[in-house]
C-alpha angles and dihedrals in degrees: 000000000000129000118219129210117213131189116262089230095057094043095050091046097050100040097050107124123246091206098126134129090262138084116296085234094060114158105206120095117268134198141038096293122076125225089247091057091051092047091050090051091052093047098043099039109022091156089059097038092093084086086076087067091048091095091062107022121029152359132002115353086032111164090201090068101027119133119230102018089160096049096237098102090235114166092223090063111084106129131270097349090055089057093048094041093047092053091047087061087065094063135092094244106057119072123199110200099198135027108255137109109354091025091119089062092046093053094040097246095114092080094061119117094243098039115113091224096064086047090051094050093046094047094044095053095043092048089057088049092049092050093049092047090055090053094045092050088066094047103060110162095357107164106153145053125352093336093064090049091052089047092051093051093047091049090051094049091049092048092049091052091051090048091054091049093048093050091049106037110023118116116200104308093340108106130177136287109282125208126169140168131190122052089352117048115193129160110185113152091175127077104287112210113272092238092055093050090050089051091054093045094051093043092053093046092048091052091045092051091054094045092053099050093107097033120117112192125217094229144344093276090078125073118247135173093281091056091047089050086054091053089049092050090052092046095049092048092050092047094045102250097133098171092058091041090058092047096051095040088058092047091048095057097047110123094017116098120195112267119260129242094274094048091049087065100043093105095255088266105119123083086197089072103123093229095056113101102178133009148122124276101219117204137168090280096051100035112118093197114205091008093067144099096258092046090061103030105036114081089188100058139075099268144091092299102040100031103034097030098242087146126193114214137170122257108264093231093058093043090054090055093060110096118234088240092060115101089215092067086078090064087079134047117250091204140009108291136174091350095311120119126243112280092023111154119243090172092102124053137127127209094214135067098281094311097119110135123245123237116213098168137008136176098252090074092059096051086056095044090049092049093049094044091051091048091051089049091057094253097124096159091055091045093051092047093054093043094050093045089056103039092048087068086064100033117023091198094055122125128178094190097106097054125094141150116355091354091059092051090047091052093050089049091052092050091052092050091052098041099046098035110152096001098102135257099075096111090054088051091052089053093047091051093042093237123166124232106247115175102137103079137124108289094012115166093198118121117259094245090057101037095120135149112203128169116234087236091061116109088236087079088068125071115227121232104255122258092241088065095043089053093060104024112061092179094077135062142166110251 
């Protein structure tokens, strides 16, 4: 794995903490580098200015994979994957066998106003937004060369952070505080309406997609037009524009073929996997050791799962829906084996010392989004064609011909739950599909401390804005 060298200026700017006795949406500049210095860097060395995005996109000093973003040294706080992994612990499909790190997500306490996990999620996302706003402030009107590419990537990162916040914290039509710099200047410390936040997200992503049309990235750690198309597909699905969701899902997956049988069993540890669209190339300099994805999610590695036995397994109901002919059945144990419990996942493992790469986005998701979006747009033949094309790469005997109507949507939903198990995003899908949490059932393999049944209409499906924000921002509340 490569090591990356970043400018001292960019690193010190982006990694300056926002832990101050002020709102997490503070508007004044922070850090040791002035706005003039950043602007001079962008003007004088535009080809090197991508280092400014290093704190949110790629390489060493990468905020996406930084340990301790919340300042509490918690081992379930290691950047973007800790957010996605934490929320996955709130689903029906992921089982945690012992109470340890991530247990507050599993038992639905993480979303409480005074819980450090809601504070971590909130601070992480708004720090990304702050960083990107500081970049965009220096790129007013940029429409050419490297500057426009940097602008496009910053817009996309900001939009993705707002999308995460909206999916996690919105209540009815009450969205989240919105703050932007650059071509659009907005200061709204209150809960902006959900529809307005979606408008801003989609506007930013549309501009970013156009700005990145002629951009060729150095590696998969950087955002390009395919990744932005993926963000747009997610945003259009979440906001109910199925026609556009299908269009951008198809655009997102272009050039990325589904992985083959061998690659399906590579441990999901290599960013070189041809299906991965965006991820982090972890190396000895960026590895966060026991506070990392593989430490918690790999039952086969030296970490909290593999070493201490805080195993992650699949829900038995979902496992039983995977046909024996499906390659993905081998991701989970059919019986207790080598000390691991029945249903333990062997999907994730890395053959290094915590240097397994992180996947943030891969093409499989967009086959499934396209299929669902087509089905919801009354194009069942198109939906079944896309679904069958994809699932046949996992199960050669698969056919989608018999599905239609609600049964087709249910089948697409099942395929997504199987395919993307443990990769993040499932709790947001449960909310979008208005699905209840049902873990206490006859034959349940869920741990006692997480054996909950919660209606999707329950307030526990909404994260509360953390107390640290309420203390300094009187414009927000938790209904």
